[in-house]
GROMACS .gro file of C-alpha atoms in nm:
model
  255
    1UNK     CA    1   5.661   5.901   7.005
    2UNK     CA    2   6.014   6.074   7.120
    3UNK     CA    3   6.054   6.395   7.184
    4UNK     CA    4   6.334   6.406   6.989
    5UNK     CA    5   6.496   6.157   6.721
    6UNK     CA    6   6.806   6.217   6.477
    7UNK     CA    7   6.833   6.045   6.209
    8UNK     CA    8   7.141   6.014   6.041
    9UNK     CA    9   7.233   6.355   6.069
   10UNK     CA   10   7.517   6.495   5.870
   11UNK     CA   11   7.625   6.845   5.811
   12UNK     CA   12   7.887   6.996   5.531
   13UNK     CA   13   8.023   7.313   5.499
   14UNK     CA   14   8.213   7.366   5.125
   15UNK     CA   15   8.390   7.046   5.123
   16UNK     CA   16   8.437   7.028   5.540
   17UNK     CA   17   8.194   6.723   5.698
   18UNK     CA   18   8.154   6.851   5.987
   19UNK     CA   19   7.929   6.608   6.127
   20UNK     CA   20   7.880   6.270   5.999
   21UNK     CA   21   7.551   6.022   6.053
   22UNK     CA   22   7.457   6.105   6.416
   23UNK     CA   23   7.158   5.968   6.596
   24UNK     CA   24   6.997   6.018   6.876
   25UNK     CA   25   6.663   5.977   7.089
   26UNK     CA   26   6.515   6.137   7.381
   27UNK     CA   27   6.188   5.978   7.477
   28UNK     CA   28   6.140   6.298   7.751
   29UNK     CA   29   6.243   6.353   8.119
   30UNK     CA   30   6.616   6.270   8.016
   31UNK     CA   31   6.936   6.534   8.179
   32UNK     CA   32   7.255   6.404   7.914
   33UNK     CA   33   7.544   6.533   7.794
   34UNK     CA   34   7.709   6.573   7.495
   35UNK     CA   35   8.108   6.575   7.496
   36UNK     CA   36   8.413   6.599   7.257
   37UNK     CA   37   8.748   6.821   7.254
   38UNK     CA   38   8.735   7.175   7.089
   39UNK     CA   39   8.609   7.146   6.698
   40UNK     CA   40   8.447   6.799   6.759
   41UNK     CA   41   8.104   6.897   6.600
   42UNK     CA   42   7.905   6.966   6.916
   43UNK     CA   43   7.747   7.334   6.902
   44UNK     CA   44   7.737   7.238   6.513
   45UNK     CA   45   7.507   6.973   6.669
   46UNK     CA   46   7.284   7.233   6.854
   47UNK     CA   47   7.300   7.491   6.580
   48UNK     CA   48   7.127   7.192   6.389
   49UNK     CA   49   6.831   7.129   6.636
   50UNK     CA   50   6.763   7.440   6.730
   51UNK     CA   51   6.732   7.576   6.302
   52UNK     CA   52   7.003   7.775   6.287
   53UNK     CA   53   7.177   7.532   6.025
   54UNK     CA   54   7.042   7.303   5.831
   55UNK     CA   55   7.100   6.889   5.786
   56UNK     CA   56   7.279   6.823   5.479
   57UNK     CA   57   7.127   6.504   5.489
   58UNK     CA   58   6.904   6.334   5.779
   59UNK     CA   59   6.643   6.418   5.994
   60UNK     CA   60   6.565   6.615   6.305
   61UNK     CA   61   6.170   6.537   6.439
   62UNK     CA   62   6.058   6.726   6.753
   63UNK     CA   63   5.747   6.585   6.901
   64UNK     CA   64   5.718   6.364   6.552
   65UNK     CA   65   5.772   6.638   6.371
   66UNK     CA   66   6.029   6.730   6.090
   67UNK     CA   67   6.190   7.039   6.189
   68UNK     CA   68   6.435   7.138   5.834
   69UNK     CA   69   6.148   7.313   5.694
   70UNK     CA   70   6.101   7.542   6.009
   71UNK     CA   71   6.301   7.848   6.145
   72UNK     CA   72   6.435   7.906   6.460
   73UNK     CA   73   6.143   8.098   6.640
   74UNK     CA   74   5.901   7.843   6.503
   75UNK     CA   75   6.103   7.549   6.660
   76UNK     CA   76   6.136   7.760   6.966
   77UNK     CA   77   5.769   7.793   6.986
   78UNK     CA   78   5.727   7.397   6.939
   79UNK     CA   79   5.904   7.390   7.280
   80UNK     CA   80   6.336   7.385   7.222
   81UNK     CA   81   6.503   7.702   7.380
   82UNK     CA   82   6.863   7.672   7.441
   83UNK     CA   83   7.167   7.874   7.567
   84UNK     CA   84   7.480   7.981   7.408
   85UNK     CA   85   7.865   7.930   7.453
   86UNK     CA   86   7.921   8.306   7.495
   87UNK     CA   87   7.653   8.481   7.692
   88UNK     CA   88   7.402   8.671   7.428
   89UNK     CA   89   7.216   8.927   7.659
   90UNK     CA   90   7.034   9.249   7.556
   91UNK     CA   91   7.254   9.457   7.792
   92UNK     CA   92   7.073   9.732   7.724
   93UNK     CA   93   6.716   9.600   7.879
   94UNK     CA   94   6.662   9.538   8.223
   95UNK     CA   95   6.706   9.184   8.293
   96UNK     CA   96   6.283   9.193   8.368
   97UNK     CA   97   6.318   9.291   7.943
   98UNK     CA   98   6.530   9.022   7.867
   99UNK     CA   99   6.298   8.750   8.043
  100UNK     CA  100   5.989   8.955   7.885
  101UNK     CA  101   6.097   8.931   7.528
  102UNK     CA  102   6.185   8.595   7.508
  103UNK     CA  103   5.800   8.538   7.544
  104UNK     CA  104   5.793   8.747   7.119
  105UNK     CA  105   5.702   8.426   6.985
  106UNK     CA  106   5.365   8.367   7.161
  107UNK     CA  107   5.246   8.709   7.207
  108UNK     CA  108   4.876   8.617   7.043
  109UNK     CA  109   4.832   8.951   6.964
  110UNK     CA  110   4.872   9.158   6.630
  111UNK     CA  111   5.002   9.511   6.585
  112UNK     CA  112   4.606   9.638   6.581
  113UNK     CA  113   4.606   9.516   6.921
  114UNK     CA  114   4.877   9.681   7.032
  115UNK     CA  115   4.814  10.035   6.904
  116UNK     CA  116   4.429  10.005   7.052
  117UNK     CA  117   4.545   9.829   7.351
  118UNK     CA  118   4.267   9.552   7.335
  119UNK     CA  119   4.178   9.297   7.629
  120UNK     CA  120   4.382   9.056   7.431
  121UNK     CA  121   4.626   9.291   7.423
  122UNK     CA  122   4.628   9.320   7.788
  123UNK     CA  123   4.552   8.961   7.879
  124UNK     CA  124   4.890   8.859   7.664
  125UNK     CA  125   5.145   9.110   7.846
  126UNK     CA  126   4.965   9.048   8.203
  127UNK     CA  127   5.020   8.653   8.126
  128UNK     CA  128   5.413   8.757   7.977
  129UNK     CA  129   5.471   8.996   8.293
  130UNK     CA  130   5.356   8.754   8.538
  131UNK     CA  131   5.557   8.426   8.398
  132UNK     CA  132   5.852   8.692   8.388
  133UNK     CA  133   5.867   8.726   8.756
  134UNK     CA  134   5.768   8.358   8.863
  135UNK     CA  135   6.106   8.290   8.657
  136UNK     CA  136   6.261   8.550   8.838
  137UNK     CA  137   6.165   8.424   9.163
  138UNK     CA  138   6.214   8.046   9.101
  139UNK     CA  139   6.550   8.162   9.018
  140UNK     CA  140   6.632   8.394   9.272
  141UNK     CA  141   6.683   8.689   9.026
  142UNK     CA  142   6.385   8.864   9.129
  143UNK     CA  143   6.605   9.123   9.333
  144UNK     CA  144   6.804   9.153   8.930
  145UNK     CA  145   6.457   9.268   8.775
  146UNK     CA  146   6.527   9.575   8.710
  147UNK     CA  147   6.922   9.588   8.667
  148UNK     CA  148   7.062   9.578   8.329
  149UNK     CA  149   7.273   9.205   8.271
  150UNK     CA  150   7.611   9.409   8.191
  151UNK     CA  151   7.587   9.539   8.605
  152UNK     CA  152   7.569   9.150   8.727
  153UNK     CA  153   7.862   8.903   8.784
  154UNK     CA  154   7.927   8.708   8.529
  155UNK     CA  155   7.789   8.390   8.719
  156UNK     CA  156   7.459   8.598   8.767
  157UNK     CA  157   7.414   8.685   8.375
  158UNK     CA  158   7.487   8.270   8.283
  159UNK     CA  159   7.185   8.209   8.562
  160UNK     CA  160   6.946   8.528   8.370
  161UNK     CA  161   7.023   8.330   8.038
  162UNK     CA  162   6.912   7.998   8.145
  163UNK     CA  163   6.603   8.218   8.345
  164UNK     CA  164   6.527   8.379   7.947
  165UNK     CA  165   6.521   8.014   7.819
  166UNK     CA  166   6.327   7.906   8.062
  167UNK     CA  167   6.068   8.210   7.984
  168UNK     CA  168   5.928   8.007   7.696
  169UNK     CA  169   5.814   7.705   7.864
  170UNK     CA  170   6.063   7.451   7.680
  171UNK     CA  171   6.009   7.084   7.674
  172UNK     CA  172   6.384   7.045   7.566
  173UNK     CA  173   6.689   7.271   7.716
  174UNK     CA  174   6.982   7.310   7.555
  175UNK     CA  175   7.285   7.404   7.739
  176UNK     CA  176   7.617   7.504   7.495
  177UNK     CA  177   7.893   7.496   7.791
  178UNK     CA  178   7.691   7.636   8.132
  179UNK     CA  179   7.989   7.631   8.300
  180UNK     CA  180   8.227   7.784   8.052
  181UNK     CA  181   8.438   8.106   8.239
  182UNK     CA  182   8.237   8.027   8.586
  183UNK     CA  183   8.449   8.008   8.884
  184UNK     CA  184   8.482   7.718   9.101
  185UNK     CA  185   8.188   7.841   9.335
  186UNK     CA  186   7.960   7.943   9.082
  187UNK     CA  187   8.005   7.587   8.907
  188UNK     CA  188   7.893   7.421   9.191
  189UNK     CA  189   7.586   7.650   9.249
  190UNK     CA  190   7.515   7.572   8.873
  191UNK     CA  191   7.498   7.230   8.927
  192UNK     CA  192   7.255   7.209   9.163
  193UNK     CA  193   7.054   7.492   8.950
  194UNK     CA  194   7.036   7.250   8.687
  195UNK     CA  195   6.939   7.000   8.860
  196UNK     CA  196   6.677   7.141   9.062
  197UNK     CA  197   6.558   7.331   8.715
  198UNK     CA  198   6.520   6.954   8.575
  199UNK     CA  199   6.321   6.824   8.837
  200UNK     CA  200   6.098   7.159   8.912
  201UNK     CA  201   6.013   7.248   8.525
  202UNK     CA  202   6.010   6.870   8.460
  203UNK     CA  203   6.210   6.939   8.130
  204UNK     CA  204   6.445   6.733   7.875
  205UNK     CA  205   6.780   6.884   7.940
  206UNK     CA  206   7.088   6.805   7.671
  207UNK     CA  207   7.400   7.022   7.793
  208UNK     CA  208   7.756   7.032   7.622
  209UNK     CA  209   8.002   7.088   7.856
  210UNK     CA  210   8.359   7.075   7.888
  211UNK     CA  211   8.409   7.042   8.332
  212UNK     CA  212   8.379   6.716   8.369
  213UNK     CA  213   8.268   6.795   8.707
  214UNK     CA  214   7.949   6.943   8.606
  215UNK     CA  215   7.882   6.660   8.311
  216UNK     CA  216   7.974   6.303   8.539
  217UNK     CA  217   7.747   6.492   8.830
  218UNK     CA  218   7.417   6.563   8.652
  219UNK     CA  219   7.431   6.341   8.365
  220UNK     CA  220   7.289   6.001   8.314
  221UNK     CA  221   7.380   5.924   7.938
  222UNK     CA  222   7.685   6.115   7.774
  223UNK     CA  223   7.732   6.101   7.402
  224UNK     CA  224   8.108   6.174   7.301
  225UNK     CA  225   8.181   6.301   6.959
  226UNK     CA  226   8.526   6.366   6.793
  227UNK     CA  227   8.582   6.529   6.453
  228UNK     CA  228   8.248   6.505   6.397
  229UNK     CA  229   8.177   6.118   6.465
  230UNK     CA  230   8.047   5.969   6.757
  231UNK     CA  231   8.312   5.765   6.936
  232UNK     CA  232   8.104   5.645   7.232
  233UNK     CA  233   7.776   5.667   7.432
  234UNK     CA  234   7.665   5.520   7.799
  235UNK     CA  235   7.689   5.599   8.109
  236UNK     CA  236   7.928   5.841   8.301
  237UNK     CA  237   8.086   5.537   8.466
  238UNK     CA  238   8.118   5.391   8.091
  239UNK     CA  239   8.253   5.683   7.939
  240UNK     CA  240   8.478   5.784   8.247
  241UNK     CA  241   8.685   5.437   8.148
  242UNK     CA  242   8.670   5.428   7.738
  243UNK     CA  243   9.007   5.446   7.593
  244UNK     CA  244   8.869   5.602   7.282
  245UNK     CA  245   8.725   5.908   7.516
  246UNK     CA  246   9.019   5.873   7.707
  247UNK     CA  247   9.262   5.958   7.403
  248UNK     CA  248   9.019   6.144   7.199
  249UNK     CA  249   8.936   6.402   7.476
  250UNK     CA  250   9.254   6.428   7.701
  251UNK     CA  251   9.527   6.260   7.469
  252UNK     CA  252   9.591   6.035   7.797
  253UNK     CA  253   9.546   5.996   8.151
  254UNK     CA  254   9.173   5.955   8.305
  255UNK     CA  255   8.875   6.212   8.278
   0.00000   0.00000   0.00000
């Protein structure tokens, strides 16, 4: 069984097709990449997995299962957790909060328990506190825990969002543009993040990502999308030299 198959996925908004008959398997273990110029279809292609949209016609099945019917927190809780384009923090919380919280979904307690502060009460947030700092420390944001995100360099905050996705123990990571307003220092410490992330939480990672850089040096299998059709698929080496990527993504030149 994959972890994750698409099946002729297509997605319309009004009269706009978005995306059009995309699919896709991950049998588990895999670190690819998913590519296209601006407007190509690809967080529309997240937004899709994760629940936030819904197929107009196909199928998404996580671990076999059909995931339309589901909402966002109960595909998060089968295991997908993903990051975002634009960094979406609770400034407000301490980045310990931020790590904490993302754990909401698999509290296994009820408000009862709360208010009367039972042992399952108390087994739940000891279990949530302690996974909180093991992130933090696998991470090295354990010296963070008690900042709030909006005090941190910007390179810091993209590493505490990948730390709160991490918080829910996903078997697939999703990655909307790691890199994106990272200097070139903090993309190379990202790289090796993610890779030592994908062999240390032994995770499915699927990234979208505009730096080449990061995408040819992590990736094994790149899928390349333009105007919401999938132009190509293979390896870096094999996308790196397609003419249709070539034109599609840069107009002309090399990647």
């Amino acid at each position: 069984m994959a972890l994750l198959e698409i099946q002729s996925m297509t997605q319309v908004f009004g009269g706009l097709c978005a995306l059009s008959d995309f699919n896709l398997r991950f049998d588990g273990g895999e670190l690819n990449g998913l590519i296209g110029p601006n407007g190509a279809g690809k967080t529309t292609v997240f937004n899709l997995v994760s629940g936030f949209y819904k197929p107009t016609q196909g199928q998404i099945l996580f671990k076999g299962r059909d995931t339309k019917p589901m909402k966002p927190h109960k595909i998060t809780a089968l295991g997908v957790a993903r990051t975002f384009q634009n960094i979406r923090l609770w400034h407000d919380m301490t980045v310990l909060d931020n790590i904490r919280l993302a754990r909401h979904q698999t509290l296994g307690y009820n408000l009862a328990d709360a208010l009367l502060r039972t042992k399952r009460y108390q087994r739940a947030e000891a279990d949530i506190e302690r996974n909180a700092h093991e992130i933090l420390e696998a991470l090295q944001l354990d010296r963070y825990a008690h900042e709030r995100p909006r005090n941190l360099p910007y390179g810091m905050q993209r590493r505490v969002e990948i730390a709160r996705a991490l918080a829910v123990k996903p078997d697939l990571l999703l990655l909307d543009e790691p890199a994106a307003g990272l200097n070139t220092s903090d993309v190379d410490g990202l790289i090796q993040l993610i890779r030592w992330i994908h062999k240390e939480f032994k995770l499915t990672i699927w990234m979208i990502e505009h730096q080449m850089q990061v995408v040819m040096s992590l990736c094994t299998w790149i899928k390349v999308i333009d105007f919401g059709s999938t132009i190509a698929e293979g390896t870096p080496e094999q996308i790196q030299n397609n003419p249709d990527v070539i034109k599609a993504y840069l107009g002309d030149g090399t990647l």
